[in-house]
CSV table of C-alpha atoms and ligand atoms in Angstrom, one decimal:
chain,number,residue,atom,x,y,z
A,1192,UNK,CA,-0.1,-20.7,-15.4
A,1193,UNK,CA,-1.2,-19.5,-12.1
A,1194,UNK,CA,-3.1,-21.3,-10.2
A,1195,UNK,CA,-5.4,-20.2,-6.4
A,1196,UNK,CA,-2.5,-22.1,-4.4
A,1197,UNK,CA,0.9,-22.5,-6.4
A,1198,UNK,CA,2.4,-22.5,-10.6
A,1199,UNK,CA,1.6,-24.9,-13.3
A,1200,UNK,CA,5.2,-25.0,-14.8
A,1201,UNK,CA,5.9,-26.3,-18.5
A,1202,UNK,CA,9.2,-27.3,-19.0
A,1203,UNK,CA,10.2,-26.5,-22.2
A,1204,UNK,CA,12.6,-29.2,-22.7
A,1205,UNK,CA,10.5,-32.2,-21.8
A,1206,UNK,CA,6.9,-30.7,-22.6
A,1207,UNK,CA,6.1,-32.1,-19.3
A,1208,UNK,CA,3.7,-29.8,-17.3
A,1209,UNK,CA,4.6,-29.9,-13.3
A,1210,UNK,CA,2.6,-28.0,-10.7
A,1211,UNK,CA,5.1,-25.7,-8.0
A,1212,UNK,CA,3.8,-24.3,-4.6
A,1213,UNK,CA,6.8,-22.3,-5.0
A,1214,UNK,CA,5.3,-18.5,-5.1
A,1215,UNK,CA,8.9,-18.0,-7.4
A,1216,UNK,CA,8.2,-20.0,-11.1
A,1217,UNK,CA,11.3,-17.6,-12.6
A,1218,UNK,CA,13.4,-19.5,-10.2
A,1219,UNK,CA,12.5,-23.1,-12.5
A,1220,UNK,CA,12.5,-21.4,-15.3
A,1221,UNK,CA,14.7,-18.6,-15.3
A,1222,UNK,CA,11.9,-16.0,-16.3
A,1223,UNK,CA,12.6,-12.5,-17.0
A,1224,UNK,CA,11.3,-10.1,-14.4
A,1225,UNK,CA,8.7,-7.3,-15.4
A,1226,UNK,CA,10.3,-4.0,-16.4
A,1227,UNK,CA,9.4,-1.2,-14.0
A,1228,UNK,CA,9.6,2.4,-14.1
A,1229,UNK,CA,9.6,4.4,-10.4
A,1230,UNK,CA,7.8,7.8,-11.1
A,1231,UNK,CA,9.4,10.0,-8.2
A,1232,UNK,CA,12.0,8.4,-7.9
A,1233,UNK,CA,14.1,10.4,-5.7
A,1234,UNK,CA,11.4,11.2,-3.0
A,1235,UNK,CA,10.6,9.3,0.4
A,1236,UNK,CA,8.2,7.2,-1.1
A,1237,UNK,CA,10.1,6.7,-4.8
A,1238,UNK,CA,13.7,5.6,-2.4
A,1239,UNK,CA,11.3,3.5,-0.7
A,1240,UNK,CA,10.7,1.9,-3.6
A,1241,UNK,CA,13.9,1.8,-5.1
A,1242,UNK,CA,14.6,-0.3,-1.5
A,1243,UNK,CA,12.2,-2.8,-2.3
A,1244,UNK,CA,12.7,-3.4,-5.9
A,1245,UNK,CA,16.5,-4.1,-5.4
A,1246,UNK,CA,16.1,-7.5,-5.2
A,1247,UNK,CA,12.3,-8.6,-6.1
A,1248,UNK,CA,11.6,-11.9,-7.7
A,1249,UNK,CA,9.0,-10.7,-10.2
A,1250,UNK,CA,10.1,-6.9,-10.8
A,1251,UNK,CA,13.2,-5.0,-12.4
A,1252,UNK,CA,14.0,-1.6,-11.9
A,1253,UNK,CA,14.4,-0.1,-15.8
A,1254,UNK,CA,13.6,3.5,-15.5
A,1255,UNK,CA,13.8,6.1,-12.7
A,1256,UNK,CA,12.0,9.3,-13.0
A,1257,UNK,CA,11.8,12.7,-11.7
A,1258,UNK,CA,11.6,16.4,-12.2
A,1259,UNK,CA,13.3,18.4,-14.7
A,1260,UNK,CA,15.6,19.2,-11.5
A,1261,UNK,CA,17.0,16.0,-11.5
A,1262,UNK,CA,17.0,14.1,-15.1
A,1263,UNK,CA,19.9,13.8,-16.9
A,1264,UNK,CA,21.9,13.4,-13.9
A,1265,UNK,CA,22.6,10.0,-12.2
A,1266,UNK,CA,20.5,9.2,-9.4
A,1267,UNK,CA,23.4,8.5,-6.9
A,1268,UNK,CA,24.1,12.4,-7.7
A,1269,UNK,CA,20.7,13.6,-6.8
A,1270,UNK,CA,19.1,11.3,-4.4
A,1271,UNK,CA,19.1,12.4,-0.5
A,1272,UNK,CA,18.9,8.7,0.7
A,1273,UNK,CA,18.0,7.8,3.7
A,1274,UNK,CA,17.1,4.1,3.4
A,1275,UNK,CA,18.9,2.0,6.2
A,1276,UNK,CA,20.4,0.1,3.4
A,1277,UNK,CA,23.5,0.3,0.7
A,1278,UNK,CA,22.0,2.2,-2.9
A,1279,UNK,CA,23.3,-0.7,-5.3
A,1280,UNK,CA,25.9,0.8,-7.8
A,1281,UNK,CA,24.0,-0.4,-10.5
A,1282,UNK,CA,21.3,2.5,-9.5
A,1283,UNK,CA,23.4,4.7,-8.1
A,1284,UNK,CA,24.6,4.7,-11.8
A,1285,UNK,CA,21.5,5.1,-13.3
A,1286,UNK,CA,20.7,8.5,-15.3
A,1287,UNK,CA,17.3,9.9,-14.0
A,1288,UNK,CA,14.8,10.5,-16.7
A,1289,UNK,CA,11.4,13.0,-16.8
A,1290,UNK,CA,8.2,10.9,-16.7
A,1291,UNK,CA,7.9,10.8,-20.2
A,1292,UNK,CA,5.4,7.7,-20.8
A,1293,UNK,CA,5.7,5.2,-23.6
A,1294,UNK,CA,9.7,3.3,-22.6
A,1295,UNK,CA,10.6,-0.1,-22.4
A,1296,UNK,CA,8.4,-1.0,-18.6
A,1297,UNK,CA,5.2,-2.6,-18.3
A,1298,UNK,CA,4.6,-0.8,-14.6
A,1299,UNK,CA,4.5,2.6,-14.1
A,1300,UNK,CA,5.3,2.7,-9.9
A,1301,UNK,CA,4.2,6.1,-8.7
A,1302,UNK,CA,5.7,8.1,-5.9
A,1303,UNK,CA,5.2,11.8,-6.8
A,1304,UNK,CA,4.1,14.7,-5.4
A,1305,UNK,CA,0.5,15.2,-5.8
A,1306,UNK,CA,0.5,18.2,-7.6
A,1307,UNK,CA,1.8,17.0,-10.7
A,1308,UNK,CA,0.4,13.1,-10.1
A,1309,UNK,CA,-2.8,13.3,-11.9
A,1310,UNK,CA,-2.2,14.6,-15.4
A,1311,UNK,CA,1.2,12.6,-15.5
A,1312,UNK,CA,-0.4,8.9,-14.2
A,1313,UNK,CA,-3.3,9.4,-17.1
A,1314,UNK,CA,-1.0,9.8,-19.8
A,1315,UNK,CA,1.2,6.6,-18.9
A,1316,UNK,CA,-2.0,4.6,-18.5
A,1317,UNK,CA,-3.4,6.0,-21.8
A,1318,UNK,CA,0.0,4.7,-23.1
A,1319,UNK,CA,-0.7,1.3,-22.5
A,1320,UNK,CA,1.1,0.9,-18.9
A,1321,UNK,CA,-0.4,-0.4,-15.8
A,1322,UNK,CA,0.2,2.8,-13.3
A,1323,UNK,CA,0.3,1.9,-9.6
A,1324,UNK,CA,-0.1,5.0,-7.9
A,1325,UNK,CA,0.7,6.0,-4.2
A,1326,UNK,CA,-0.8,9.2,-4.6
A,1327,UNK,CA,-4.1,11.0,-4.3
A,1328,UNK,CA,-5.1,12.1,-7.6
A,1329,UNK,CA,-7.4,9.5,-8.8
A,1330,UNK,CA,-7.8,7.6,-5.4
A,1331,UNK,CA,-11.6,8.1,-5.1
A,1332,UNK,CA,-12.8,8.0,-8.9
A,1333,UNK,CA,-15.2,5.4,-8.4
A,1334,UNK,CA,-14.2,3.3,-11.7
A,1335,UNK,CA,-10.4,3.7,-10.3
A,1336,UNK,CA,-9.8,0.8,-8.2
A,1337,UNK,CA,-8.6,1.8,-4.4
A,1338,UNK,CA,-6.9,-1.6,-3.0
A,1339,UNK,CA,-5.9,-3.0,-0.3
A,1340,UNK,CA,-5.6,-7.0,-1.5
A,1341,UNK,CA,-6.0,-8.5,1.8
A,1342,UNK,CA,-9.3,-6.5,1.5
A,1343,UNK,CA,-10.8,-5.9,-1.3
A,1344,UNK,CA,-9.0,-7.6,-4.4
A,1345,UNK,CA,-12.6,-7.8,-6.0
A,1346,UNK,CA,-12.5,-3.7,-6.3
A,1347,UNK,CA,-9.9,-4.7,-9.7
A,1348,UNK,CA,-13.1,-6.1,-11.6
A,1349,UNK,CA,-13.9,-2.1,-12.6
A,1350,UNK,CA,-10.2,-1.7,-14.4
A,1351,UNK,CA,-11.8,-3.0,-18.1
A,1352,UNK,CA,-14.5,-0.4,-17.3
A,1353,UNK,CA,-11.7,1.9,-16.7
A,1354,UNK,CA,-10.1,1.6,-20.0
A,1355,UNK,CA,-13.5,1.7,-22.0
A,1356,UNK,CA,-14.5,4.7,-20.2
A,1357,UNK,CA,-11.5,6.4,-21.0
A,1358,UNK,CA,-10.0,5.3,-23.8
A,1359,UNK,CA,-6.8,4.1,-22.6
A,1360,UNK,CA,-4.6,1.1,-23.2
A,1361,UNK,CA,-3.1,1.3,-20.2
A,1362,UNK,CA,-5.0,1.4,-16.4
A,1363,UNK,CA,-4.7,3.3,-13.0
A,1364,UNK,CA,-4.7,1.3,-9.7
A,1365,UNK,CA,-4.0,3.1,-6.2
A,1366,UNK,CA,-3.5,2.3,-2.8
A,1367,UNK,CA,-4.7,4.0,0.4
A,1368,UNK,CA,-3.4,7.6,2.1
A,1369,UNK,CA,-0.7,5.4,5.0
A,1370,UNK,CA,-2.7,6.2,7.8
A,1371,UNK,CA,-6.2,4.7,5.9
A,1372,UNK,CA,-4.3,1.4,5.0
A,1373,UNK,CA,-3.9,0.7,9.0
A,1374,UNK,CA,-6.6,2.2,9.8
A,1375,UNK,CA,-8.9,-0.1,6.9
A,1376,UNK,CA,-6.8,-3.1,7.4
A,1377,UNK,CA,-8.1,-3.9,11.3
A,1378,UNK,CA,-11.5,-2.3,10.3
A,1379,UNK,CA,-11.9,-4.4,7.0
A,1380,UNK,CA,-12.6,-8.4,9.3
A,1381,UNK,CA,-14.4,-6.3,11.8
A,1382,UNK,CA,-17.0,-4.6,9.3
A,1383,UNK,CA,-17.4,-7.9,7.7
A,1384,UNK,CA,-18.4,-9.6,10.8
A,1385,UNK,CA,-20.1,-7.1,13.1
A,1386,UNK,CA,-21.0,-4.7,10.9
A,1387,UNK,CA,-19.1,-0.7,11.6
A,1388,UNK,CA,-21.5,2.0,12.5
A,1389,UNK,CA,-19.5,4.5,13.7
A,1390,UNK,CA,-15.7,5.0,13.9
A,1391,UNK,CA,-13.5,7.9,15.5
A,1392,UNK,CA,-9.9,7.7,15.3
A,1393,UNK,CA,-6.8,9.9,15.9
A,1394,UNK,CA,-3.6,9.7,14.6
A,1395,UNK,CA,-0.3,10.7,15.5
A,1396,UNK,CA,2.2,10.5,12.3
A,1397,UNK,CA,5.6,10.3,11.6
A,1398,UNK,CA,7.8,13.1,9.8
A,1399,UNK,CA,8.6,10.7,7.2
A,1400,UNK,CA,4.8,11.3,5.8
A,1401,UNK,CA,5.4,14.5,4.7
A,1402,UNK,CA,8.5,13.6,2.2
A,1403,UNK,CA,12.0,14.6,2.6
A,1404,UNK,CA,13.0,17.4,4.3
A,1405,UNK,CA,9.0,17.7,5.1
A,1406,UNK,CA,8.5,19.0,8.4
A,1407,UNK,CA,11.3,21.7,9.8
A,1408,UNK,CA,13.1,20.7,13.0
A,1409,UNK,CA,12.3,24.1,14.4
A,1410,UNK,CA,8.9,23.2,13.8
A,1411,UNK,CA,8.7,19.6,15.2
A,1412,UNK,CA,11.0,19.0,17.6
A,1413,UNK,CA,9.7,18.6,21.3
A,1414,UNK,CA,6.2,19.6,19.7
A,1415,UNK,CA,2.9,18.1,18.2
A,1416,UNK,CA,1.3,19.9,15.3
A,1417,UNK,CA,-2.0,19.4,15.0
A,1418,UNK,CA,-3.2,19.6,11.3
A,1419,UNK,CA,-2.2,17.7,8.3
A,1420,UNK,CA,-3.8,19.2,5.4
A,1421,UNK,CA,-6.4,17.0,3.6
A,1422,UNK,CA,-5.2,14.1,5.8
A,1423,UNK,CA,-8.6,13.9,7.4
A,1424,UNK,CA,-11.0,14.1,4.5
A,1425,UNK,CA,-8.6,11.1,2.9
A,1426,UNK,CA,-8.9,9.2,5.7
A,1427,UNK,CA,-12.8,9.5,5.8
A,1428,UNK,CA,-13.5,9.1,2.3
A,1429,UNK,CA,-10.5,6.8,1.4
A,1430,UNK,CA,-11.7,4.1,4.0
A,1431,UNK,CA,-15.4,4.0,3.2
A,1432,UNK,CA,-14.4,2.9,-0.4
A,1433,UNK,CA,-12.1,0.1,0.4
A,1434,UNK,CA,-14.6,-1.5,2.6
A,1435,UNK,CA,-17.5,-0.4,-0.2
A,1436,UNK,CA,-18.9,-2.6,-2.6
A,1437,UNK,CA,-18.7,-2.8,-6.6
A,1438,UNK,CA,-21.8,-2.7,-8.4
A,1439,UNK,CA,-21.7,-3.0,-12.2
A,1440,UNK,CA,-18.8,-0.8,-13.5
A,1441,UNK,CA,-18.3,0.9,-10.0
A,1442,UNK,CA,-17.4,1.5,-6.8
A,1443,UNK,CA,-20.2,2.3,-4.1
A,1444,UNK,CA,-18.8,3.0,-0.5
A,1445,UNK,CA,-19.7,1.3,2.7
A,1446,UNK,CA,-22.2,3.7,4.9
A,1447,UNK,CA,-20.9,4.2,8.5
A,1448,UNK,CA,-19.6,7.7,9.8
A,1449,UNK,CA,-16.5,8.4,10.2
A,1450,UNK,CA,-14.7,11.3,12.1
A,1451,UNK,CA,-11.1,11.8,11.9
A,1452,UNK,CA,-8.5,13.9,13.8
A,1453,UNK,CA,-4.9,14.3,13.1
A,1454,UNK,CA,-1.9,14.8,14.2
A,1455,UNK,CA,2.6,15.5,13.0
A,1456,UNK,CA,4.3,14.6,15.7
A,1457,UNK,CA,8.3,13.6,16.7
A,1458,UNK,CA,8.3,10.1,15.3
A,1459,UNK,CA,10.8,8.8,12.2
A,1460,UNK,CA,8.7,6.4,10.9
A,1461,UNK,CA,5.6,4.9,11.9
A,1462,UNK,CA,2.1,6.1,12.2
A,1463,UNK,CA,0.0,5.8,15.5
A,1464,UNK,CA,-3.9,5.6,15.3
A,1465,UNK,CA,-6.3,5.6,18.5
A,1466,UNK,CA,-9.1,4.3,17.5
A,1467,UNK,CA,-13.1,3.7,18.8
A,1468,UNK,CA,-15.6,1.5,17.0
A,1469,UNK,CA,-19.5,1.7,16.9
A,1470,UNK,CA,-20.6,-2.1,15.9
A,1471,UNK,CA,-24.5,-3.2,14.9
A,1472,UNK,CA,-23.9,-6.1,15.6
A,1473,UNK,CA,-22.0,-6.7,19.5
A,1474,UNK,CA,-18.4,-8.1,20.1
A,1475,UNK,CA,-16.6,-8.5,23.2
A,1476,UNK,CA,-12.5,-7.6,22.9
A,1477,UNK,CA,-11.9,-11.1,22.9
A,1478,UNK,CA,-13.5,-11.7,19.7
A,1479,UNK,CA,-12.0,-8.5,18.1
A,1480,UNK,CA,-9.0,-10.2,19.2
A,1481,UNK,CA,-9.3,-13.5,17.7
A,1482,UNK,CA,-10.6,-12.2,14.5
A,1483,UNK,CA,-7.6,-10.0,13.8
A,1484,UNK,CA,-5.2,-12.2,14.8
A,1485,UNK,CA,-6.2,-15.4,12.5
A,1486,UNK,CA,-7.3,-12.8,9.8
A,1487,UNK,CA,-5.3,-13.8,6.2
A,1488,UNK,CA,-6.6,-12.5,2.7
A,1489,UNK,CA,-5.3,-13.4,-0.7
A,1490,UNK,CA,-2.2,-12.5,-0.5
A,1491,UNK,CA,-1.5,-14.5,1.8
A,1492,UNK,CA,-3.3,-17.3,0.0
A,1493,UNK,CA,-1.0,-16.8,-3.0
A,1494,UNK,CA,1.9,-16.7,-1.0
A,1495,UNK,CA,2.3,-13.4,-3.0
A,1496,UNK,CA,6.3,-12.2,-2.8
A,1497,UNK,CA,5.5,-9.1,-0.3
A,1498,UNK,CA,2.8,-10.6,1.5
A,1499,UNK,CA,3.4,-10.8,5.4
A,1500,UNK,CA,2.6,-14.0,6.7
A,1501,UNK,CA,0.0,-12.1,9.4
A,1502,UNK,CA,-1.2,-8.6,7.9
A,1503,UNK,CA,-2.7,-7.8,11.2
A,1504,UNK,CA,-0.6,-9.0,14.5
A,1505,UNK,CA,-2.3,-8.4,18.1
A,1506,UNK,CA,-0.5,-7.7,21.2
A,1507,UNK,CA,-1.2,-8.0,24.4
A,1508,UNK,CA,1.2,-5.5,26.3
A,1509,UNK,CA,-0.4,-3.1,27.7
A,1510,UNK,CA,1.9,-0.4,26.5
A,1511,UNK,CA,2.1,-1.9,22.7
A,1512,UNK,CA,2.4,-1.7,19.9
A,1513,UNK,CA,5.0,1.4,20.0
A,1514,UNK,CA,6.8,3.0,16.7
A,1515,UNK,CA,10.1,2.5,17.7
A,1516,UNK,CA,9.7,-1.0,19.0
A,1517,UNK,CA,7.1,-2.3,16.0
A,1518,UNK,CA,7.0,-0.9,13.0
A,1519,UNK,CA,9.0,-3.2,11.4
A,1520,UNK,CA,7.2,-6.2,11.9
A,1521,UNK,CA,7.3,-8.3,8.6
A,1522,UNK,CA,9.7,-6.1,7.0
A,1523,UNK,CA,6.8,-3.2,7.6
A,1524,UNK,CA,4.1,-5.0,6.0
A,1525,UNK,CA,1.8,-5.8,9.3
A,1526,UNK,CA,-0.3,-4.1,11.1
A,1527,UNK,CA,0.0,-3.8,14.4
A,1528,UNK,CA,-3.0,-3.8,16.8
A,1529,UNK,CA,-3.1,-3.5,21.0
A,1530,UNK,CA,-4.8,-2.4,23.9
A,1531,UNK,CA,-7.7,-4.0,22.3
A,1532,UNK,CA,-10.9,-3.4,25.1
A,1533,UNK,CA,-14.1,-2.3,25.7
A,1534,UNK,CA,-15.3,1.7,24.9
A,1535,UNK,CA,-17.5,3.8,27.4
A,1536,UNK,CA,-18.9,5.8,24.6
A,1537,UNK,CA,-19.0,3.3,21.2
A,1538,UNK,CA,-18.6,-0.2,21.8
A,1539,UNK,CA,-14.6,-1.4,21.2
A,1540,UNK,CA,-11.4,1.0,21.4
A,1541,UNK,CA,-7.8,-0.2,20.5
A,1542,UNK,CA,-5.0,1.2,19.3
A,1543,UNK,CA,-3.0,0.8,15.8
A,1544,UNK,CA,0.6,0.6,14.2
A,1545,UNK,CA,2.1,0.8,11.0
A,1546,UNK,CA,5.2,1.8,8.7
A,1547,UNK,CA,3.7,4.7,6.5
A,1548,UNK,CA,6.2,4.1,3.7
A,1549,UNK,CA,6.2,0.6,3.5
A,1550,UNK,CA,2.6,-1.1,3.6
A,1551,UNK,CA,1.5,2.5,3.7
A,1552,UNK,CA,3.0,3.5,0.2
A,1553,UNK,CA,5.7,1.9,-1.5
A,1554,UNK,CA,5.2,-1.9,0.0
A,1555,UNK,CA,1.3,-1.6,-0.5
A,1556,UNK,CA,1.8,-0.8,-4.3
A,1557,UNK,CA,3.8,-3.5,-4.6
A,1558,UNK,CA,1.8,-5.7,-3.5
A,1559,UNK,CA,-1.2,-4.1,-5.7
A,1560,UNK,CA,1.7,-5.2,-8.9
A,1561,UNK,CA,2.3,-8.6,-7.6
A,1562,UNK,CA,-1.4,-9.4,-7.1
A,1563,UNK,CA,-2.3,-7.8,-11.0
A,1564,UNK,CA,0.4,-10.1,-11.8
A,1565,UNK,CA,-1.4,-13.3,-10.5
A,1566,UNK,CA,-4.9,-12.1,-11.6
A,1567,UNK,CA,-2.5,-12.0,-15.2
A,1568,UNK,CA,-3.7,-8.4,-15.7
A,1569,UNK,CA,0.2,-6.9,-16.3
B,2724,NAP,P1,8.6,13.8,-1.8
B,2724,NAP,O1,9.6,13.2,-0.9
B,2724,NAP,O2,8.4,15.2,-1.7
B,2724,NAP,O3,9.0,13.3,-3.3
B,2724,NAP,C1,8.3,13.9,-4.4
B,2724,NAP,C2,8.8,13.3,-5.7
B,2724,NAP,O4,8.0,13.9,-6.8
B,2724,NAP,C3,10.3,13.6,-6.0
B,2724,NAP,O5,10.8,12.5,-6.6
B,2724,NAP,C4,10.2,14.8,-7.0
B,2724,NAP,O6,11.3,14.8,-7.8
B,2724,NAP,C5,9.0,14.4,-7.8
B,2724,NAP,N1,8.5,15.7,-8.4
B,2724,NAP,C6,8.1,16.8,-7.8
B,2724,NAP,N2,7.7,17.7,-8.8
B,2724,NAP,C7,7.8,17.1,-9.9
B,2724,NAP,C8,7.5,17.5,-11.3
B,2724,NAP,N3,7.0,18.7,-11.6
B,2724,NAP,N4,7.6,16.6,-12.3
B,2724,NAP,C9,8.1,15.3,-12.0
B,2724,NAP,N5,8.4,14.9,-10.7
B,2724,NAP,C10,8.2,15.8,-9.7
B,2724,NAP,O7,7.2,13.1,-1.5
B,2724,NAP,P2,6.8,11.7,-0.9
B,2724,NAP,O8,6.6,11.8,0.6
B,2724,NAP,O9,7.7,10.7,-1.4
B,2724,NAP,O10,5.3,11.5,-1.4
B,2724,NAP,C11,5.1,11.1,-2.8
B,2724,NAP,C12,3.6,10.8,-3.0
B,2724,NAP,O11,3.3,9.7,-2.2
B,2724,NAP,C13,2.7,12.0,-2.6
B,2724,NAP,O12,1.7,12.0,-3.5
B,2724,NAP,C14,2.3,11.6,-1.2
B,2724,NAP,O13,1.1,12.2,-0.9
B,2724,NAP,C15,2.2,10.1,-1.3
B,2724,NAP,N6,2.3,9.3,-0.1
B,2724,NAP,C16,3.4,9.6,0.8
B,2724,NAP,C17,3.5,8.8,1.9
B,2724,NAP,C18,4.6,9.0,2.9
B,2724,NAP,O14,4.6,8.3,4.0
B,2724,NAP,N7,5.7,9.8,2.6
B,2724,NAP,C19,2.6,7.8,2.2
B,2724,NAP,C20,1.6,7.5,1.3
B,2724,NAP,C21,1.4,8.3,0.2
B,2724,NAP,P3,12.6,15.8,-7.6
B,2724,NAP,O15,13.4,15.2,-6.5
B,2724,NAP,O16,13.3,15.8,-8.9
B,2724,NAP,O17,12.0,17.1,-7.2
């Protein structure tokens, strides 16, 4: 039983109930881990995945899924892997299936292209999994919950009007475009303390967010492009409704305007956001500062497997944080935040950090899994 801070524990031999602060119970008990499926399996995002399921306390990998192109064959054969780590033969091994809903997994994890996402995550939820999607398709339904859960783990009280509204046995939960989660993780404190008016920002975004191969080398080498189609109108919309409110069955987004520019440029991984802030309420950079640095959320709280121990970290450099120097801070799961100061034209500028597969895709939906897991909703 899952308690705020740790695990009431029965042990089944002496019917003697213990409490743990240990965040792993199946290492007292020898649980068995979740089956998990990984829908796009052999993209950026799905390898990313594959990664960091390897090994997870809580999760097993039990199906991997793709396109016709690839299932039937074994996912050593058709992956392109570019992970900085060993495939395990065990999945090299494993035969790639379509995304045919209804096997032996609880969790649908979803990596794929957006242009077959929607119709293919609504028949796995209406099949009684719990999808958690990385991509757009359903991202701004407003009984679709859009998390972040350092944020807003509150937004998961609309997934039983979800179900009822659509019939399904199963549910859809999503997290954020990449550059939105950086962008809505430093923002999320700030709006609750100062209030946001207004915020411009401008990325500049790693190859890596446009899939493998993505960008040509002709096109992107010694060069910045700059238009990412639909990126802008995600970011926009995407992070008004994770720092929005529920109300009844619902999702209402917050009401400050929001302009945003961006960019492809020559960078592996990592996504780069320059960012200005209009506050009601004033703060000097010091307090901006302070407030992102200390901030922790729930996951944190639960000492949730993927959490990082600080979601936001500040520097002081004045030329940090940099891509190639700090993405990987907490395995890729922090934000990174510097040249915090003040703004001529809005009130507070600063610039922001983070790994766009990791917390902005593949980590962040694990963390959506693990926190459903605690809130016993898998
Ligand atoms: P990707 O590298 O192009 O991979 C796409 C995946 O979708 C592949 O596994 C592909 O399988 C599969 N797929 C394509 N057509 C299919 C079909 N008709 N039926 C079943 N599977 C099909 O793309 P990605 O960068 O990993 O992005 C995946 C999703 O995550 C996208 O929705 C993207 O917007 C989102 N996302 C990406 C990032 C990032 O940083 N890359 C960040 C956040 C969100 P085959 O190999 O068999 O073709």
């Amino acid at each position: 039983m899952m308690m705020d801070d740790g695990w009431w524990i029965c042990d089944p031999r002496s019917a003697i109930w213990f409490l743990t602060f240990d965040s792993r119970p199946e290492k007292f008990l020898g649980m068995s881990k979740i089956p998990v499926a990984i829908l796009g399996a052999t993209g950026a995002v799905g390898q990313q995945f594959v990664a960091l399921l390897a090994d997870h306390p809580w999760f097993e990998i039990a199906a991997l899924m793709a396109s016709e192109r690839s299932a039937g064959r074994s996912y050593g054969e058709v992956v392109t892997w570019k992970q900085p780590v060993t495939l395990a033969r065990r999945i090299a091994a494993m035969t790639v299936r379509p995304c045919q809903p209804g096997g032996d997994f609880a969790v649908a994890f979803c990596g794929l292209d957006a242009a077959v996402a929607g119709e293919i995550e609504e028949a796995f939820a209406a099949a009684g999994h719990a999808v958690v999607s990385n991509s757009r398709n359903h991202r701004l339904e407003p009984d679709v919950p859009l998390v972040i859960p350092e944020l807003n783990p509150d937004h998961l009280r609309v997934i039983p009007g979800q179900k009822k509204n659509r019939r399904w046995k199963g549910f859809i939960v999503t997290n954020s475009n990449c550059s939105t989660m950086f962008l809505a993780m430093a923002l999320g404190p700030i709006h609750r303390r100062f209030g946001l008016e207004k915020v411009f920002v401008t990325t500049m975004q790693a190859i890596s967010g446009a899939g493998y191969p993505g960008v040509p080398s002709w096109d992107i080498l010694g060069n910045v492009i700059p238009f990412i189609a639909g990126e802008e109108e995600k970011i926009e919309a995407e992070t008004r409704k994770i720092l929005g409110s529920v109300e009844k069955t619902v999702i209402v987004p917050a009401a400050f305007a929001i302009s945003a520019q961006t960019n492809r440029v020559a960078v592996e991984n990592g996504h780069t956001e320059c960012v200005s802030i209009g506050l009601r309420n004033r703060a000097t950079p010091d307090q901006i500062h302070r407030l992102l640095g200390g901030f922790k959320g729930v996951p944190q709280k639960l000492k949730l497997p993927s959490a990082p121990l600080h979601p936001v970290i500040v520097r002081c450099e004045r030329d940090r944080p940099q891509p190639r120097m700090d993405v990987m801070a907490e395995k890729g799961m922090s934000t990174l935040v510097g040249r915090i100061r003040p703004c001529p034209i809005l009130d507070i500028r600063m610039v922001l950090l983070g790994h766009n597969t990791i917390r902005g895709a593949a980590g962040a939906a694990i963390l959506n899994a693990e926190l459903l897991k605690a809130r016993q909703l898998l």
